[in-house]
Amino acid sequence: MAHYFDEPSHTFSEYLLVPSYSSASCSPQNVSLKSPVCKFRKGETSPLTMSIPLVSAVMQSVSGEKLSAALAREGGISFLFVSQSIESQAAMVRNVKKSKSGFVRSDNNVTPQNTMADIMELKATTGHSTVAVTEDGTPTGKLLGIVTSRDYRPSRMDPATPVKEFMTPIERLVTGTEGITLTEANDIIWEHKLNALPIITRDGNMSSFVFRKDYDSHKENPGELLDSQKRYVVGAGINTRDYEERVPALVEAGADILCIDSSEGFTEWQARTIAFIRSRYGDSVKVGAGNVVDGDGFRFLADAGADFVKVGIGGGSICITREAKGIGRGQATAVRDVAAARDAYFKETGFYVPVCSDGGIVLDYHITLALAMGADFCMLGRYFARCDESPTSKVLINGSYMKEYWGEGSARARNWQRYDSGGDAKLTFEEGVDSYVPYAGSLHHNVEQTLNKVRSTMCNCGALSIPELREKARLTLVSAATLAEGGAHDVMLKDRTYYRSFE
């Protein structure tokens, strides 16, 4: 006979946290939301830790270049969507890496004989206005000067004007010498009130730039997630079909962590994918796997070598897998079960494998519930799709601004690899929908407000860190009447805008 689970599966909306004693030190500014991303041995620390427990979903309508940089600035990680060509995804990784760093290789380079029209074309292509003028027009040629937007006026100059006539020559430039530290370079920038400091070799060849805006960005975002070269940390999705070609390209492009994007991860296909990565790169390439909804699925992927395991099937707002196929589990129950298996695995093997809760988040406090139930971090789709930085269009629908949002299993995305079971290379039926979500503004302001709520709730539970929340949290199942009582009721609201959930 089929196996029947004794308890019904529950969603986050069916639980509330019961407050615990809070000491005077329990205030939101003292709360740490740091969370491990990759597995680590007992007594050691994770090789990759986030400042905030949020990552963005591996989706066309969510994780593009702008959102990846914006989320890294907040301290989280974005996983660039995999349903595109290998070349396109690798280029996205490189672009995110170039958008923030300490010493930046110049991507705008001209010779003195080039023209203002060439400068304008470069600016339109790269989006950067600082141009290095080198003897041979290469990023490592002898530096002769630089051009910034303050050196020319398109409305009053002939586009054919040679660069040598309006560039700032090397004799008038403040430069740094290769080998200088980032701190020393920033000191020079501040002392001379510069926007950019060219770094040159002892032979006078161009090496890199250090930009004032990168320093300012770091001071404004002290929790931003950077690699060893002061570039944004960025993740990338992979699938179980073309991983032998895609993984090397993404690793070469600089991806910090990979994630197998699949609706169901308890499969031989995922084990094969992880085995390929381990055989070729050992533990140097980090890869998460999933999705699973129980302890058996977690154990399978942990034994296969996954660095983190994603939990959730059918709980996303645009996912209809449960409706189409009848598989899945309530997200709260799935997280609890997998977290218990994670803890047992840690006790047995000495390896801690972080758990990511993917889907089922409807209100801000559901993030806190997921963390309390054992998740190390949450993957969000619709939450980020609403933001300015997501790659979709903002449209006016019935007088309200919305953003487009579609599932990877929808006819629009046609990401058949995500639902691959070894059959034909096509999407035979939909497991996602095409939709709109209310436009919400900048990612920064949304994340700031959400995490303020998470920190405040953690203080109500007497916890100053995510591990402490797990130990101290007390949860209660609620009835339908309790849910109704918990919202505004028996009054006529003047303004309903606050009442909207974010997901």
Coordinates of C-alpha atoms in Angstrom, one line a residue:
M1 CA 0.0 0.0 0.0
A2 CA 1.0 3.6 -0.5
H3 CA 2.6 5.4 2.5
Y4 CA 0.4 7.9 4.2
F5 CA 1.9 10.7 6.3
D6 CA 0.1 11.0 9.7
E7 CA 0.0 14.8 9.8
P8 CA -1.5 17.1 7.1
S9 CA 1.0 19.4 5.5
H10 CA 0.8 23.0 6.6
T11 CA 1.6 26.4 5.1
F12 CA 3.4 29.3 6.8
S13 CA 0.0 31.1 7.1
E14 CA -1.2 28.5 9.5
Y15 CA 1.4 29.4 12.2
L16 CA 2.2 32.3 14.5
L17 CA 5.2 32.9 16.8
V18 CA 4.5 33.1 20.5
P19 CA 6.6 35.9 22.1
S20 CA 9.4 34.9 24.6
Y21 CA 11.2 37.0 27.2
S22 CA 13.2 39.8 25.6
S23 CA 16.2 41.4 27.5
A24 CA 17.1 45.0 27.3
S25 CA 19.8 44.1 24.8
C26 CA 17.2 42.6 22.5
S27 CA 16.8 45.5 20.1
P28 CA 16.7 45.3 16.3
Q29 CA 20.0 47.1 15.8
N30 CA 21.7 44.3 17.7
V31 CA 20.2 41.5 15.5
S32 CA 22.5 39.7 13.1
L33 CA 21.0 38.1 10.0
K34 CA 24.2 36.5 8.8
S35 CA 23.6 33.1 7.3
P36 CA 25.8 30.3 5.9
V37 CA 25.2 29.5 2.2
C38 CA 27.6 26.5 1.7
K39 CA 28.2 23.3 3.7
F40 CA 31.0 23.3 6.3
R41 CA 32.5 21.0 8.8
K42 CA 31.7 21.2 12.6
G43 CA 33.9 23.7 14.3
E44 CA 34.6 25.6 11.0
T45 CA 32.8 28.4 9.2
S46 CA 31.0 28.3 5.9
P47 CA 33.2 29.3 2.9
L48 CA 30.4 31.7 1.9
T49 CA 28.2 33.6 4.3
M50 CA 25.5 36.1 3.5
S51 CA 24.7 39.3 5.4
I52 CA 21.0 38.8 5.0
P53 CA 19.1 35.5 4.5
L54 CA 17.6 36.3 1.1
V55 CA 18.4 35.0 -2.4
S56 CA 16.5 35.6 -5.6
A57 CA 14.9 32.9 -7.7
V58 CA 16.5 31.4 -10.8
M59 CA 13.9 33.0 -13.1
Q60 CA 13.8 35.0 -16.3
S61 CA 11.4 37.6 -14.8
V62 CA 13.5 38.0 -11.6
S63 CA 17.2 37.5 -11.7
G64 CA 19.0 39.7 -14.2
E65 CA 22.1 41.8 -14.0
K66 CA 20.7 44.8 -12.3
L67 CA 18.9 42.8 -9.6
S68 CA 22.0 40.7 -9.0
A69 CA 24.1 43.8 -8.3
A70 CA 21.3 45.4 -6.2
L71 CA 20.8 42.3 -4.0
A72 CA 24.6 41.8 -3.5
R73 CA 24.7 45.4 -2.4
E74 CA 22.2 44.5 0.4
G75 CA 24.2 41.4 1.4
G76 CA 22.2 38.7 -0.5
I77 CA 22.8 36.6 -3.6
S78 CA 21.0 36.5 -6.9
F79 CA 21.0 33.4 -9.1
L80 CA 21.1 34.4 -12.8
F81 CA 18.5 32.5 -14.8
V82 CA 19.6 29.5 -16.7
S83 CA 16.9 29.4 -19.4
Q84 CA 19.1 31.3 -21.9
S85 CA 22.2 30.5 -24.0
I86 CA 25.4 29.6 -22.2
E87 CA 27.2 32.5 -23.8
S88 CA 24.5 35.0 -22.7
Q89 CA 24.4 33.7 -19.1
A90 CA 28.2 33.8 -18.8
A91 CA 28.2 37.4 -20.2
M92 CA 25.7 38.3 -17.5
V93 CA 28.0 36.9 -14.8
R94 CA 30.9 39.0 -16.2
N95 CA 28.8 42.1 -16.3
V96 CA 27.8 41.8 -12.7
K97 CA 31.4 41.2 -11.7
K98 CA 32.5 44.3 -13.6
S99 CA 29.8 46.5 -12.0
K100 CA 31.6 46.7 -8.7
S101 CA 35.1 46.1 -7.7
G102 CA 38.2 47.6 -6.2
F103 CA 40.6 47.6 -9.1
V104 CA 38.6 47.7 -12.3
R105 CA 40.1 46.7 -15.7
S106 CA 39.2 49.4 -18.2
D107 CA 36.5 48.4 -20.6
N108 CA 36.5 51.8 -22.4
N109 CA 39.7 52.4 -24.3
V110 CA 40.6 54.6 -27.3
T111 CA 43.6 56.0 -29.1
P112 CA 44.3 59.8 -29.4
Q113 CA 43.2 59.5 -33.1
N114 CA 39.7 58.3 -32.2
T115 CA 36.9 60.8 -32.2
M116 CA 34.2 62.1 -30.0
A117 CA 31.7 60.0 -31.9
D118 CA 33.7 56.9 -30.9
I119 CA 33.6 58.0 -27.3
M120 CA 29.8 58.4 -27.5
E121 CA 29.4 55.0 -29.1
L122 CA 31.5 53.4 -26.3
K123 CA 29.4 55.1 -23.6
A124 CA 26.2 53.8 -25.2
T125 CA 27.6 50.3 -25.4
T126 CA 29.2 49.9 -21.9
G127 CA 27.2 52.5 -19.9
H128 CA 30.5 53.9 -18.5
S129 CA 31.7 57.4 -19.1
T130 CA 35.3 57.2 -18.1
V131 CA 37.6 56.3 -21.0
A132 CA 41.3 55.5 -21.0
V133 CA 43.3 56.9 -23.8
T134 CA 46.2 54.6 -24.6
E135 CA 48.8 54.5 -27.3
D136 CA 47.4 51.4 -29.0
G137 CA 43.8 51.6 -27.7
T138 CA 44.1 48.5 -25.5
P139 CA 43.3 48.2 -21.8
T140 CA 47.0 47.6 -21.1
G141 CA 48.6 50.1 -23.5
K142 CA 50.7 53.1 -22.5
L143 CA 48.4 55.6 -20.8
L144 CA 48.3 59.0 -22.6
G145 CA 45.3 60.5 -20.9
I146 CA 41.6 59.9 -19.9
V147 CA 38.3 61.3 -21.1
T148 CA 35.3 61.8 -18.9
S149 CA 31.9 63.4 -19.6
R150 CA 33.2 66.7 -18.4
D151 CA 35.8 66.8 -21.2
Y152 CA 33.4 67.3 -24.1
R153 CA 30.0 68.8 -25.0
P154 CA 28.2 66.8 -27.8
S155 CA 25.8 69.7 -28.4
R156 CA 28.6 72.1 -29.2
M157 CA 31.4 70.0 -30.7
D158 CA 31.9 68.3 -34.0
P159 CA 31.5 64.5 -33.6
A160 CA 34.7 64.2 -35.7
T161 CA 36.8 66.0 -33.2
P162 CA 39.9 63.9 -32.3
V163 CA 40.2 62.6 -28.8
K164 CA 43.7 64.2 -28.4
E165 CA 42.1 67.7 -28.6
F166 CA 39.9 67.3 -25.6
M167 CA 41.3 64.6 -23.4
T168 CA 42.9 65.3 -20.1
P169 CA 46.6 64.4 -20.8
I170 CA 48.7 62.2 -18.5
E171 CA 50.8 65.2 -17.4
R172 CA 47.7 66.7 -15.7
L173 CA 46.5 63.4 -14.2
V174 CA 46.9 62.1 -10.7
T175 CA 47.7 58.4 -10.9
G176 CA 48.6 55.5 -8.7
T177 CA 51.3 52.9 -9.3
E178 CA 50.5 49.2 -9.6
G179 CA 51.0 47.5 -6.3
I180 CA 49.2 50.2 -4.3
T181 CA 46.6 49.0 -1.8
L182 CA 42.9 49.8 -2.2
T183 CA 43.0 51.9 1.0
E184 CA 45.9 53.9 -0.3
A185 CA 44.1 54.4 -3.7
N186 CA 41.0 55.6 -1.9
D187 CA 43.0 58.0 0.2
I188 CA 44.4 59.6 -3.0
I189 CA 40.9 59.9 -4.4
W190 CA 39.7 61.7 -1.3
E191 CA 42.8 63.9 -1.0
H192 CA 42.6 65.1 -4.7
K193 CA 38.8 65.1 -4.9
L194 CA 38.8 62.6 -7.8
N195 CA 36.0 60.5 -9.3
A196 CA 38.5 58.0 -10.8
L197 CA 42.1 57.1 -10.2
P198 CA 44.0 55.5 -13.0
I199 CA 46.5 52.8 -11.8
I200 CA 49.5 52.4 -14.1
T201 CA 52.5 50.1 -14.2
R202 CA 56.1 51.4 -13.6
D203 CA 56.5 51.5 -17.4
G204 CA 53.5 53.8 -17.7
N205 CA 51.0 51.2 -19.1
M206 CA 47.4 51.2 -18.0
S207 CA 46.6 48.6 -15.4
S208 CA 43.1 49.5 -13.9
F209 CA 40.9 52.2 -12.4
V210 CA 39.7 52.7 -8.8
F211 CA 36.4 54.6 -8.7
R212 CA 35.1 56.9 -5.9
K213 CA 31.6 55.6 -6.4
D214 CA 32.7 52.1 -5.4
Y215 CA 34.0 53.5 -2.1
D216 CA 30.9 55.5 -1.5
S217 CA 28.7 52.5 -2.3
H218 CA 30.6 50.3 0.3
K219 CA 30.2 52.9 3.0
E220 CA 26.5 53.2 2.3
N221 CA 26.1 49.4 2.2
P222 CA 28.5 47.9 4.8
G223 CA 26.9 44.5 4.5
E224 CA 27.4 44.2 0.8
L225 CA 28.6 40.8 -0.4
L226 CA 32.0 41.0 -2.1
D227 CA 34.5 38.4 -3.3
S228 CA 38.2 38.6 -2.6
Q229 CA 38.7 41.1 -5.5
K230 CA 36.0 43.4 -4.1
R231 CA 33.5 42.4 -6.8
Y232 CA 29.9 41.5 -6.2
V233 CA 29.2 37.9 -5.3
V234 CA 26.9 36.5 -8.0
G235 CA 25.2 33.1 -8.4
A236 CA 24.0 31.3 -11.5
G237 CA 21.5 28.6 -12.2
I238 CA 22.4 25.4 -14.1
N239 CA 20.3 22.5 -15.4
T240 CA 20.8 18.7 -15.6
R241 CA 21.1 18.7 -19.4
D242 CA 23.9 20.9 -20.6
Y243 CA 25.9 21.2 -17.4
E244 CA 29.1 19.8 -18.9
E245 CA 29.3 22.9 -21.2
R246 CA 27.5 25.4 -19.0
V247 CA 29.4 24.9 -15.7
P248 CA 32.9 25.5 -17.1
A249 CA 31.7 28.7 -18.9
L250 CA 30.1 30.1 -15.7
V251 CA 33.1 29.2 -13.6
E252 CA 35.4 30.9 -16.1
A253 CA 33.1 34.0 -16.1
G254 CA 33.5 34.3 -12.3
A255 CA 30.3 32.8 -10.8
D256 CA 30.7 32.4 -7.1
I257 CA 28.1 29.7 -6.6
L258 CA 25.8 27.6 -8.8
C259 CA 22.4 26.2 -8.2
I260 CA 20.7 23.3 -10.0
D261 CA 17.3 24.7 -11.2
S262 CA 14.7 21.9 -11.1
S263 CA 11.2 21.5 -9.9
E264 CA 12.1 18.2 -8.3
G265 CA 15.5 17.3 -7.0
F266 CA 15.2 13.7 -5.7
T267 CA 16.6 12.3 -9.0
E268 CA 19.6 10.6 -10.5
W269 CA 19.9 13.6 -12.9
Q270 CA 20.9 15.8 -10.0
A271 CA 23.3 13.3 -8.6
R272 CA 25.0 13.0 -12.0
T273 CA 25.3 16.8 -12.3
I274 CA 26.9 17.2 -8.8
A275 CA 29.2 14.2 -9.5
F276 CA 30.5 15.9 -12.7
I277 CA 31.2 19.1 -10.8
R278 CA 33.0 17.3 -8.0
S279 CA 35.1 15.2 -10.4
R280 CA 36.2 18.2 -12.4
Y281 CA 36.5 20.9 -9.7
G282 CA 36.5 19.1 -6.3
D283 CA 35.0 21.3 -3.6
S284 CA 36.2 24.5 -5.2
V285 CA 33.0 25.1 -7.1
K286 CA 30.0 25.5 -4.9
V287 CA 26.6 24.1 -6.0
G288 CA 23.2 23.9 -4.4
A289 CA 20.6 21.4 -5.4
G290 CA 16.9 20.7 -5.1
N291 CA 14.0 21.0 -4.8
V292 CA 12.9 18.4 -2.2
V293 CA 10.1 18.3 0.4
D294 CA 11.2 15.7 2.9
G295 CA 14.1 14.3 4.8
D296 CA 14.8 11.4 2.4
G297 CA 15.2 13.9 -0.5
F298 CA 17.6 16.0 1.7
R299 CA 19.7 13.0 2.6
F300 CA 20.0 12.0 -1.1
L301 CA 21.3 15.4 -2.2
A302 CA 23.5 15.9 0.9
D303 CA 25.1 12.5 0.2
A304 CA 25.5 13.4 -3.4
G305 CA 27.6 16.4 -2.4
A306 CA 25.3 19.4 -2.5
D307 CA 26.5 22.6 -0.8
F308 CA 23.0 23.6 0.1
V309 CA 19.5 22.1 -0.4
K310 CA 16.4 23.9 -1.7
V311 CA 13.1 23.0 -0.2
G312 CA 9.7 23.5 -1.8
I313 CA 7.5 22.1 -4.6
G314 CA 4.5 23.9 -5.9
G315 CA 4.4 26.7 -3.3
G316 CA 5.4 29.6 -5.6
S317 CA 2.7 32.1 -6.5
I318 CA 3.1 31.4 -10.3
C319 CA 3.7 27.6 -9.8
I320 CA 0.9 25.2 -10.7
T321 CA 2.9 21.9 -10.3
R322 CA 0.6 20.7 -7.5
E323 CA -2.4 21.5 -9.6
A324 CA -1.0 20.0 -12.8
K325 CA 0.7 16.9 -11.3
G326 CA -0.6 16.4 -7.8
I327 CA 2.9 16.5 -6.2
G328 CA 4.2 18.7 -3.5
R329 CA 3.8 19.5 0.2
G330 CA 2.8 22.5 2.4
Q331 CA 5.9 24.7 2.7
A332 CA 6.0 24.9 6.5
T333 CA 5.8 21.1 6.9
A334 CA 8.5 20.6 4.2
V335 CA 10.9 23.0 5.8
R336 CA 10.4 21.5 9.3
D337 CA 11.0 18.0 8.0
V338 CA 14.1 18.9 5.9
A339 CA 15.6 21.0 8.7
A340 CA 15.2 18.0 11.1
A341 CA 17.0 15.8 8.6
R342 CA 19.7 18.5 8.2
D343 CA 20.3 18.5 12.0
A344 CA 20.4 14.7 12.1
Y345 CA 22.9 14.7 9.2
F346 CA 25.1 17.2 11.0
K347 CA 25.1 15.2 14.2
E348 CA 25.9 12.0 12.3
T349 CA 28.6 13.2 9.8
G350 CA 29.8 16.5 11.3
F351 CA 28.9 18.4 8.1
Y352 CA 26.3 21.2 8.2
V353 CA 24.4 21.5 4.9
P354 CA 22.4 24.8 4.8
V355 CA 18.7 24.7 3.8
C356 CA 17.0 27.2 1.5
S357 CA 13.2 27.6 1.7
D358 CA 12.0 28.2 -1.8
G359 CA 8.4 29.4 -2.3
G360 CA 5.3 29.8 -0.1
I361 CA 6.3 33.2 1.2
V362 CA 3.2 35.5 1.1
L363 CA 3.8 38.0 4.0
D364 CA 7.0 39.4 5.5
Y365 CA 6.6 37.4 8.7
H366 CA 6.7 34.2 6.7
I367 CA 10.4 34.7 6.3
T368 CA 10.8 34.8 10.0
L369 CA 8.7 31.7 10.3
A370 CA 10.8 29.9 7.7
L371 CA 14.0 30.8 9.6
A372 CA 12.5 29.8 13.0
M373 CA 11.5 26.4 11.5
G374 CA 15.0 25.7 10.4
A375 CA 15.7 27.4 7.0
D376 CA 19.1 29.1 6.8
F377 CA 17.8 31.5 4.0
C378 CA 14.8 32.0 1.7
M379 CA 14.6 32.1 -2.1
L380 CA 12.1 34.7 -3.3
G381 CA 10.6 35.2 -6.8
R382 CA 7.5 37.4 -6.7
Y383 CA 9.0 39.6 -4.0
F384 CA 11.9 40.7 -6.2
A385 CA 9.9 40.7 -9.5
R386 CA 8.0 43.7 -8.1
C387 CA 11.1 45.8 -7.9
D388 CA 12.7 48.4 -10.2
E389 CA 15.7 46.2 -10.7
S390 CA 13.9 43.1 -12.0
P391 CA 14.3 42.7 -15.8
T392 CA 10.6 42.9 -16.7
S393 CA 8.5 45.8 -18.0
K394 CA 6.5 48.1 -15.8
V395 CA 3.0 48.5 -17.2
L396 CA -0.2 50.4 -16.3
I397 CA -3.1 48.1 -15.6
N398 CA -6.5 49.5 -14.6
G399 CA -4.8 52.7 -13.3
S400 CA -2.1 50.9 -11.2
Y401 CA 1.5 50.2 -12.1
M402 CA 2.3 46.5 -12.3
K403 CA 5.3 44.4 -13.4
E404 CA 5.2 41.3 -15.5
Y405 CA 6.0 38.0 -13.7
W406 CA 5.9 34.5 -15.3
G407 CA 6.9 31.1 -14.1
E408 CA 9.8 29.1 -15.7
G409 CA 7.2 26.3 -16.4
S410 CA 5.0 28.7 -18.3
A411 CA 4.5 28.7 -22.1
R412 CA 6.3 32.1 -22.1
A413 CA 9.5 30.8 -20.5
R414 CA 9.4 27.3 -22.0
N415 CA 12.1 26.2 -19.6
W416 CA 11.6 22.5 -20.2
Q417 CA 15.0 21.6 -18.7
R418 CA 13.7 22.6 -15.3
Y419 CA 11.0 19.9 -15.5
D420 CA 13.2 17.4 -17.3
S421 CA 12.5 13.7 -16.5
G422 CA 14.7 12.3 -19.2
G423 CA 12.2 12.3 -22.0
D424 CA 11.8 14.5 -25.1
A425 CA 13.5 17.9 -25.1
K426 CA 10.3 19.9 -24.9
L427 CA 7.7 21.3 -22.5
T428 CA 4.7 18.9 -22.8
F429 CA 2.4 20.8 -20.4
E430 CA 2.6 24.0 -18.3
E431 CA 3.6 24.0 -14.6
G432 CA 3.6 27.8 -14.4
V433 CA 1.5 30.8 -15.3
D434 CA 2.1 34.3 -16.8
S435 CA 0.9 37.1 -14.6
Y436 CA 1.4 40.7 -13.2
V437 CA 2.4 41.7 -9.7
P438 CA 2.0 45.2 -8.1
Y439 CA 5.0 47.5 -8.7
A440 CA 6.8 48.1 -5.5
G441 CA 9.7 50.5 -6.2
S442 CA 13.4 50.0 -5.4
L443 CA 14.8 46.7 -4.1
H444 CA 16.7 48.6 -1.3
H445 CA 13.6 50.1 0.3
N446 CA 11.6 46.9 0.1
V447 CA 14.4 44.8 1.6
E448 CA 15.1 47.4 4.3
Q449 CA 11.4 47.4 5.4
T450 CA 11.1 43.6 5.3
L451 CA 14.2 42.9 7.3
N452 CA 13.2 45.6 9.9
K453 CA 10.1 43.5 10.5
V454 CA 12.2 40.3 10.7
R455 CA 14.6 41.8 13.2
S456 CA 11.7 43.2 15.3
T457 CA 10.0 39.8 15.4
M458 CA 13.2 38.1 16.4
C459 CA 13.5 40.5 19.3
N460 CA 10.0 39.6 20.4
C461 CA 11.3 36.0 20.5
G462 CA 14.3 37.0 22.5
A463 CA 16.7 36.1 19.7
L464 CA 19.6 38.1 18.3
S465 CA 20.7 35.7 15.6
I466 CA 19.1 33.1 13.3
P467 CA 20.5 30.1 15.2
E468 CA 19.2 31.6 18.5
L469 CA 15.8 32.2 16.9
R470 CA 15.7 28.5 16.0
E471 CA 16.4 27.5 19.6
K472 CA 14.0 30.0 21.3
A473 CA 11.1 30.1 18.8
R474 CA 7.7 28.9 20.0
L475 CA 5.2 28.3 17.3
T476 CA 1.5 27.7 17.4
L477 CA -0.9 26.4 14.8
V478 CA -3.8 28.8 14.2
S479 CA -7.4 28.4 13.2
A480 CA -9.3 30.2 10.4
A481 CA -11.0 32.4 13.1
T482 CA -7.6 33.3 14.5
L483 CA -6.4 34.4 11.0
A484 CA -9.5 36.6 10.6
E485 CA -8.9 38.1 14.1
G486 CA -5.3 38.9 13.2
G487 CA -6.1 41.3 10.5
A488 CA -8.1 44.5 10.5
H489 CA -11.7 43.6 11.1
D490 CA -15.1 45.2 12.1
V491 CA -13.9 48.6 10.9
M492 CA -14.1 50.5 7.6
L493 CA -10.5 51.2 6.5
K494 CA -9.6 54.6 5.3
D495 CA -6.5 53.4 3.4
R496 CA -6.1 49.8 2.3
T497 CA -2.5 50.2 0.9
Y498 CA -0.8 48.9 4.0
Y499 CA -2.9 45.8 3.9
R500 CA -1.3 44.4 0.8
S501 CA 1.0 41.5 1.2
F502 CA 4.3 41.7 -0.6
E503 CA 4.0 38.3 -2.3

